[in-house]
Amino acid sequence: MNADASAAFDLEVESVVKKFAAFTAVDEVSFTVPKGSFFSILGPSGCGKTTLMRMIAGFLEPTSGDLRIKGRSMLGVPPNRRPVNMVFQHLALFPMMSVAENVAYGLRRRGAGRAEIEEKVAAMLARVGLPDAGEKRIDQLSGGQKQRIAIARCLVLEPDLLLLDEPLGALDLKLREQMKVELKQLQADVGTTFVYITHDQSEALVMSDQVAVMNAGRFEQVGNPQALYYRPETAFVAGFVGDSNRWIGAAVAVDGRGIKLATDDGLVLYGTAAGRGQVQSGGSLDVFVRPESIAISRSGKDMESWHNRVQGKVKNLLFNGANSRAVVIDDKTGFELIVALPQTGEFADLQRGETVHLGWSAEQTLCFVHDGAAEAA
Amino acid sequence: MERVSAGTKLTVLVLFAPFILWMLLLVILPHIDLLTISLRERVAPRVYEFSFKNYMEFFVEPLYWRTFARTAIMSILATVLTLIIGFPISYYIAKIARGRLKSSLFLLCMLPFWVSELVRTFGWMILLRESGIISGVLQWLGLADGPVEMLYNDAAIMVGLVYTSMLFMVVPLVSTLDSLDDGLIEAAYDLGGSTIAILREIVIPHAMPGIVSGCIVVFMLTLGNYLTPTLLGGKDSLWFTEQIYNQFITRFNWEQGSAFGFLLLLLSSAIIWTGLRLTRQRLQDTIK
Amino acid sequence: MFKYKQEGRIVMIKSTLKVLAGTAIVALFAGNAQADTLRLLTWGGYAPDEVIALFKKETGIDVKVTKSNNEDMISKLRATGGSGFDLAQPSQDRIAGAQREYGIYKPLDLSKINKAQFIDSMFKSTTSQSMVDGKVYGVPHVWGTSGLIVDKSKAGWVKDYTDLCDPKLKGKVSYRLKRPTLIGFAFAMGMDPFAAYNDKAKYAEILSKVEKKLISCKGNVKAYWSGGDQLLNLVRSGEVVAAMAWDTGGWKLNNEMKSVTFVAPKSGALGWIDSFALPARGKNDEAAYKWINFVMQPKIAAMITKAAGNFTASKGADNYVDARLKAQFQESFPQEAIDNIKWYPPVPAGLEEMEGKVLDRIKAAKSN
């Protein structure tokens, strides 16, 4: 192996498979995580992400394939000898020890000197913003503080890789939003490579440099958040990452990447081929349009420049501040569309039952060859 | 502060009445009676005087306090052995075994307690006696030339005591170990802990309430056991409860028997208190 | 907190309150007995079912039997102040002392007892020995002896208690850790403990010699037996070849194993007479007298001898006794052995406490 080449990656996963009896939990997964990056694995529960993480941590051995950390294969290395530490879903702080003892645990096990331990623990507690918490008991900490201690307990060991297993799951929404920012900031400060698993797309998108979307034991797509959001490669990713209006339809005519199609509801649309499959005329399609790429107007004239146009009535208004939406029913087909309302305030007086005109481009109408996998989302 | 209605008070009283009655009639009143009996001395037929003689007797006659010391030491040893044997069993049941295996193993621990203590002890006597099964098997295997007597010694007492006590150690241990989050063990392992270090720093501290309550129950049961030491120990059994029984039943010396009973209560409480102090545990923690 | 305190107390109850709780329950249930019921506190075999049935047929009185032994009888009656039973059967030597100490019996009305049915000498002996302040508290019923049970094929040379301590019998011997053992060994060692009954210093001296002997003998002991069946099992399995025990046990074993029988020791078998005494607060004295007169009839007495294995104080009962038992008795007791039986005199107060400590020390000693 070329040591120089591998040094750029803190983690390399190569064709890893994990089977439990007849069930394949992780199926031929390969990826690399560059040094110092924040890498997320995003997928629904049961997709195999926890199994994958437990293999990286060393609690499970892969059925086949290889795992390398800093170029060194980890096969057969027990968890306590891997340069990897893990923040557990329920944090797993030791209730029988004080905060400082929790943070010092790994150092003590390594046989570090008393002075060194004290110094490092104090520095780490200061770094996570809890310099005075050392003497406290675990049950005296708030949810967010426990979170920080769990991370501090790992980071103090300066691992090559920090694994985080949905650590924000137990927190309430507000704290979760705050912790997302904190975690991202912390990772940037310490420069440790983070591998983060979650089923919450917003956590993945906000914090990550790279996100892998996992489904049924496989990686659907690996890319930066923007690529996943704007250029999904599979119908699953398009459906799972962000919100979309979604149709099932058939291609009527294909011209290069441009497609004319008819949805099952009878709506005729113009779209663009996306993903890996080759769209054939007459072929079945999954069609996705994001709510924010649809323009809305009270006048049909404004819509003339768009490839796709729909006239309908407002069925419902979902006010959520900057994230407000309207549900519109197509007059012709009765299909429901979700449309993002512009922030200009122009539609602040929009009423239920009002007639509106919608329009969007063919480029923002993503068409995937239908394979059924997207149903899972 | 919420006001407690008269009805609620009455309900509580009715619910607790059997318990209070039980305590009063079978625990408190007899103990008061025992105390008064233990504090008198027979000076002539049917004439008694207030005296500490019965208590002095325990300290003056080496036989008695030696018997107590022996009983206490054997009981402590039996408790420690029960803990050492019971802990891995409990750990296996609580943390490793799953589903049916778990429940069957637990059942297996309880099974011996479906028969009376007497039958269980006789079971051991059948196994261990000179003309018994183990002796027979050893001779059949050619490992022994003649019959081997394994009964009527301290080891036999110990085997019987540990066997009798096992359930009372395993049940509290399984329940505390069950409540230990597997994540804590994994986290400790992940942070570099070795198996022994995890056992010492995570598992045992967590299981401490169970260990303490198990040990107290086993110690008290062992100390107060009468059948097992007498039957398995034979001529050298020498158990303190036997002394109490003898004083009451064969010596008609209720005064001495009562005094011994009180001394047993006080000294065993003192031993448990010392044990708790030495291990820095509090009794209150064990019922969390 | 509470839970464990209770645990401690349960242990306490188990050990020290057995008597109180047990006797309270006995009193509770036995106290419910109706007037046409005789509550009898006796030894195993002294009230066989067939005799009870015959008694019921003749008198209409039910008999409720509680099996017991000397110490247990005294403990039970002492705990209830002499109530709960209508008739008890302590050994004659254990009546007077217990009566003086605890007042658990009431005097017998000898006019209600058919004296003609009793063997004269025994009746005289028991009534005089159980006398307190000029009142009679006991009449004789069953008598027997303690001596040696020996497997003649393996230890035929055992003739006296002290032979049990011979090194050849290491681990093959059993006896009880009770007062008869102390008395028997004292006689075998050439002393007369009965003569020293009223001289505490002398008695203490005898006891200390016996104590030394029994401690040095401890290595020979397989187990101190406490129940008759336990001893029989030890002999049956061959684990014990010589023991100090009751005569009936030996004869019972003789029925099963030819080589085992009862041997009257050279220094004399110890003779005991179990008697009838009325508990102080018994409720059915009439039934008690009826029972005494009933079971002393020769034919009934023979039935009891058959069940218990021991002879009774009933005059003429011998004629009805099983021939085999008679033969066994004659083999174990030639005339000179009968003459040599040491009958227990009443135990004076205070001796039992001294003996108790000796027995405790023997138990506590390390076997060599």
XYZ file of C-alpha atoms in Angstrom, chain C:
368
model
C -34.014 -0.203 54.851
C -36.946 -1.982 56.308
C -36.567 -5.003 54.154
C -33.193 -5.918 55.514
C -34.057 -5.291 59.049
C -36.863 -7.735 58.614
C -34.478 -10.238 57.166
C -32.458 -9.971 60.298
C -35.500 -10.442 62.399
C -36.776 -13.376 60.454
C -33.518 -15.074 61.233
C -34.032 -14.203 64.837
C -37.525 -15.540 64.859
C -36.392 -18.705 63.199
C -33.820 -19.382 65.782
C -35.003 -18.001 69.058
C -38.704 -17.747 68.711
C -39.274 -21.252 67.472
C -40.415 -22.295 70.869
C -42.676 -19.364 71.533
C -44.292 -19.365 68.107
C -44.487 -23.125 67.937
C -46.066 -23.570 71.315
C -48.419 -20.659 70.758
C -49.698 -22.409 67.655
C -49.902 -25.742 69.433
C -51.857 -24.124 72.237
C -54.119 -22.427 69.736
C -55.048 -25.594 67.896
C -54.870 -28.052 70.734
C -56.916 -25.643 72.851
C -59.810 -26.084 70.475
C -60.097 -29.755 71.287
C -63.507 -30.812 72.494
C -64.278 -32.464 75.786
C -64.469 -35.960 74.320
C -60.927 -35.675 73.032
C -57.737 -36.721 74.784
C -54.732 -34.691 73.811
C -51.745 -36.934 74.353
C -48.129 -35.785 74.377
C -46.069 -38.924 73.966
C -43.286 -40.840 72.227
C -43.492 -42.458 68.794
C -45.052 -45.937 69.025
C -46.710 -45.462 72.438
C -50.153 -44.859 70.976
C -50.567 -47.097 67.930
C -53.557 -46.443 65.670
C -55.195 -49.783 66.487
C -55.129 -49.036 70.204
C -56.607 -45.598 69.602
C -59.385 -47.184 67.544
C -60.158 -49.722 70.278
C -60.189 -46.978 72.907
C -62.585 -44.902 70.832
C -64.852 -47.922 70.402
C -64.953 -48.557 74.114
C -65.159 -45.003 75.470
C -66.144 -42.784 72.542
C -63.109 -40.611 73.186
C -60.865 -39.427 70.356
C -57.132 -39.395 70.985
C -55.001 -36.688 69.377
C -51.343 -37.694 69.502
C -48.386 -35.325 69.481
C -45.052 -37.128 69.219
C -42.276 -35.717 71.328
C -39.286 -36.467 73.556
C -38.293 -35.611 77.129
C -36.788 -32.196 76.475
C -39.453 -31.239 73.997
C -42.239 -32.202 76.401
C -40.829 -30.047 79.149
C -40.237 -27.128 76.743
C -43.746 -27.320 75.318
C -45.463 -27.562 78.709
C -43.245 -24.894 80.159
C -44.080 -22.485 77.320
C -47.825 -22.910 77.859
C -47.724 -23.197 81.631
C -48.877 -26.803 81.400
C -51.827 -26.371 79.055
C -52.525 -27.679 75.586
C -52.380 -31.364 76.538
C -54.361 -33.657 78.793
C -51.743 -36.337 79.321
C -47.955 -36.414 78.924
C -45.402 -39.218 79.043
C -42.059 -37.953 80.368
C -39.469 -40.365 81.731
C -39.916 -40.863 85.489
C -36.561 -39.231 86.331
C -37.584 -36.026 84.507
C -40.835 -35.378 86.388
C -39.942 -34.199 89.857
C -37.236 -31.732 88.804
C -39.376 -30.163 86.110
C -42.331 -29.973 88.501
C -40.305 -28.204 91.171
C -38.842 -25.797 88.643
C -41.777 -24.984 86.413
C -44.924 -26.439 88.013
C -46.131 -27.931 84.786
C -47.942 -30.984 86.196
C -50.788 -31.660 88.627
C -50.875 -34.482 91.236
C -52.389 -37.809 90.261
C -55.429 -39.197 92.023
C -54.217 -42.770 92.507
C -57.697 -43.922 93.457
C -58.676 -43.486 89.835
C -55.921 -45.785 88.635
C -56.261 -49.574 88.613
C -53.116 -50.466 90.563
C -53.665 -54.198 90.052
C -52.718 -53.889 86.400
C -49.198 -52.636 87.213
C -46.076 -54.597 88.025
C -45.744 -53.769 91.742
C -42.052 -52.921 91.893
C -42.278 -50.536 88.989
C -45.377 -48.812 90.318
C -43.667 -48.250 93.652
C -40.479 -47.009 92.055
C -42.198 -44.501 89.763
C -44.659 -43.134 92.289
C -41.930 -42.603 94.849
C -39.475 -41.057 92.374
C -42.046 -38.648 90.962
C -43.121 -37.442 94.390
C -42.962 -33.724 95.148
C -44.115 -32.399 98.526
C -45.786 -35.701 99.308
C -47.857 -35.766 96.135
C -47.470 -38.311 93.356
C -47.043 -37.002 89.823
C -46.289 -40.114 87.771
C -47.181 -43.757 87.173
C -45.079 -46.081 84.952
C -45.925 -47.111 81.430
C -43.130 -48.279 79.126
C -39.630 -49.168 80.157
C -36.479 -49.881 78.278
C -32.735 -49.447 78.293
C -29.914 -47.700 76.532
C -26.872 -49.736 75.678
C -24.905 -50.748 72.628
C -25.969 -51.612 69.102
C -23.198 -53.692 67.608
C -22.587 -55.299 64.239
C -21.126 -58.528 65.573
C -19.551 -59.455 62.258
C -17.412 -56.335 62.333
C -17.073 -55.313 65.975
C -18.189 -58.307 68.004
C -15.577 -57.511 70.649
C -17.372 -54.309 71.724
C -18.656 -55.016 75.250
C -18.872 -51.616 76.899
C -19.255 -47.949 76.064
C -15.546 -47.276 76.412
C -14.837 -49.872 73.725
C -16.430 -47.421 71.283
C -13.287 -45.322 71.677
C -10.952 -48.057 70.492
C -8.755 -46.801 67.614
C -9.894 -49.772 65.512
C -13.306 -48.136 65.185
C -12.103 -44.770 63.878
C -14.970 -43.043 62.050
C -17.295 -46.021 62.543
C -19.065 -45.091 65.770
C -22.132 -43.066 66.651
C -23.807 -41.921 69.844
C -26.028 -39.082 70.977
C -24.626 -35.915 72.480
C -27.037 -36.046 75.410
C -26.972 -36.830 79.113
C -27.391 -40.635 78.821
C -24.074 -40.745 76.986
C -22.351 -38.923 79.844
C -23.915 -41.254 82.416
C -23.152 -44.408 80.432
C -19.508 -43.500 79.933
C -19.153 -42.603 83.606
C -20.302 -46.108 84.599
C -18.095 -47.724 81.969
C -15.151 -45.742 83.353
C -15.797 -47.284 86.757
C -17.527 -44.350 88.389
C -21.049 -44.102 89.811
C -22.666 -40.847 88.669
C -26.033 -41.676 90.247
C -24.387 -41.876 93.663
C -22.941 -38.416 93.066
C -26.285 -36.874 92.003
C -26.532 -34.923 95.226
C -22.871 -33.990 95.488
C -22.303 -31.339 92.851
C -18.547 -31.174 93.322
C -18.172 -34.911 92.969
C -20.507 -34.926 89.997
C -18.501 -32.145 88.342
C -15.355 -34.194 88.820
C -16.976 -37.205 87.161
C -18.243 -35.042 84.322
C -14.821 -33.559 83.672
C -13.308 -37.042 83.335
C -16.084 -38.081 80.974
C -15.602 -34.872 79.031
C -11.924 -35.648 78.483
C -12.748 -39.169 77.405
C -15.435 -38.094 74.955
C -13.243 -35.386 73.467
C -10.437 -37.858 72.898
C -13.017 -40.232 71.461
C -14.338 -37.692 68.978
C -12.233 -38.988 66.100
C -14.029 -42.291 66.282
C -17.423 -40.701 65.843
C -18.991 -40.674 62.417
C -21.839 -38.445 63.533
C -23.678 -37.669 66.733
C -27.117 -39.034 66.010
C -30.188 -37.084 67.010
C -33.098 -39.146 65.701
C -33.608 -42.890 65.894
C -34.086 -43.275 62.139
C -30.860 -41.436 61.466
C -28.923 -43.955 63.533
C -30.649 -46.938 61.973
C -29.732 -45.648 58.508
C -26.108 -45.205 59.496
C -25.944 -48.804 60.700
C -27.873 -50.170 57.725
C -25.471 -48.533 55.263
C -22.534 -50.022 57.161
C -21.073 -46.573 57.839
C -21.455 -47.207 61.556
C -20.678 -50.606 63.133
C -21.092 -49.824 66.848
C -23.245 -47.278 68.614
C -24.774 -46.296 71.885
C -28.546 -46.433 71.490
C -31.878 -47.760 72.685
C -32.488 -51.481 72.864
C -35.461 -51.396 70.485
C -33.348 -49.959 67.692
C -30.994 -52.897 67.979
C -33.795 -55.419 67.881
C -35.395 -53.683 64.937
C -32.121 -53.878 63.021
C -31.728 -57.487 64.099
C -34.909 -58.270 62.175
C -33.246 -56.955 59.017
C -29.581 -57.885 59.548
C -28.733 -60.968 61.533
C -25.311 -59.752 62.609
C -26.602 -56.564 64.263
C -28.172 -56.605 67.695
C -28.483 -54.849 71.022
C -25.818 -55.610 73.610
C -26.218 -54.787 77.292
C -22.886 -53.202 78.248
C -20.675 -54.820 80.857
C -21.026 -51.825 83.168
C -24.777 -52.046 82.911
C -27.490 -50.877 80.570
C -29.206 -47.628 81.583
C -32.811 -48.248 82.465
C -35.540 -45.730 81.948
C -39.264 -45.790 82.616
C -41.545 -43.559 80.620
C -44.523 -42.640 82.715
C -47.871 -40.921 82.702
C -48.207 -37.395 84.121
C -51.067 -34.922 84.042
C -50.205 -31.462 82.638
C -51.107 -28.731 85.139
C -53.787 -27.183 82.962
C -55.089 -30.253 81.149
C -58.843 -30.126 80.579
C -59.835 -33.769 80.366
C -58.435 -35.651 83.366
C -61.225 -38.221 83.213
C -60.212 -39.236 79.705
C -56.575 -39.355 80.845
C -57.339 -41.806 83.657
C -59.457 -43.860 81.279
C -56.580 -44.030 78.820
C -54.113 -45.084 81.537
C -56.365 -47.882 82.742
C -57.139 -48.898 79.176
C -53.566 -49.221 77.899
C -52.379 -51.063 81.018
C -54.601 -54.034 80.207
C -52.223 -56.885 79.347
C -53.504 -57.409 75.786
C -53.415 -53.706 74.946
C -50.007 -53.345 76.581
C -48.724 -56.156 74.368
C -49.943 -54.278 71.313
C -47.978 -51.244 72.433
C -44.923 -53.384 73.035
C -45.242 -54.638 69.492
C -45.413 -51.103 68.074
C -42.795 -49.482 70.293
C -40.477 -52.468 70.698
C -40.280 -51.951 74.470
C -41.910 -53.752 77.347
C -44.501 -52.163 79.617
C -45.213 -52.058 83.338
C -48.398 -54.017 82.708
C -48.658 -57.145 84.812
C -49.062 -60.276 82.681
C -48.553 -58.569 79.329
C -45.531 -60.790 78.669
C -47.865 -63.635 77.844
C -49.156 -61.797 74.819
C -45.817 -60.459 73.532
C -44.418 -61.601 70.206
C -42.078 -64.576 70.663
C -39.340 -63.139 68.495
C -39.117 -59.953 70.574
C -38.975 -62.040 73.698
C -36.156 -64.102 72.236
C -34.256 -60.979 71.246
C -34.709 -59.599 74.748
C -33.447 -62.776 76.351
C -30.407 -62.841 74.060
C -29.529 -59.252 74.925
C -30.388 -59.584 78.610
C -29.224 -62.667 80.449
C -30.356 -62.602 84.093
C -27.149 -60.952 85.359
C -27.539 -58.191 82.783
C -31.080 -57.515 83.974
C -29.821 -57.325 87.545
C -27.122 -54.964 86.395
C -29.499 -52.385 84.795
C -28.844 -48.914 86.208
C -32.205 -47.232 86.684
C -32.199 -43.463 86.408
C -32.964 -41.724 89.703
C -34.722 -38.337 89.532
C -32.442 -35.622 88.237
C -31.790 -32.945 90.875
C -31.926 -29.334 89.765
C -28.733 -27.808 88.427
C -27.180 -30.985 87.034
C -28.592 -30.445 83.574
C -26.902 -27.055 83.340
C -23.536 -28.584 84.228
C -24.072 -31.393 81.753
C -25.119 -28.917 79.091
C -21.830 -27.075 79.274
C -19.892 -30.330 79.143
C -21.842 -31.390 76.056
C -21.212 -27.977 74.469
C -17.494 -28.279 75.084
C -17.400 -31.754 73.592
C -19.221 -30.514 70.551
C -16.862 -27.581 70.203
C -13.675 -29.615 70.573
C -11.675 -30.486 67.483
C -11.797 -34.148 66.629
C -8.420 -35.788 66.494
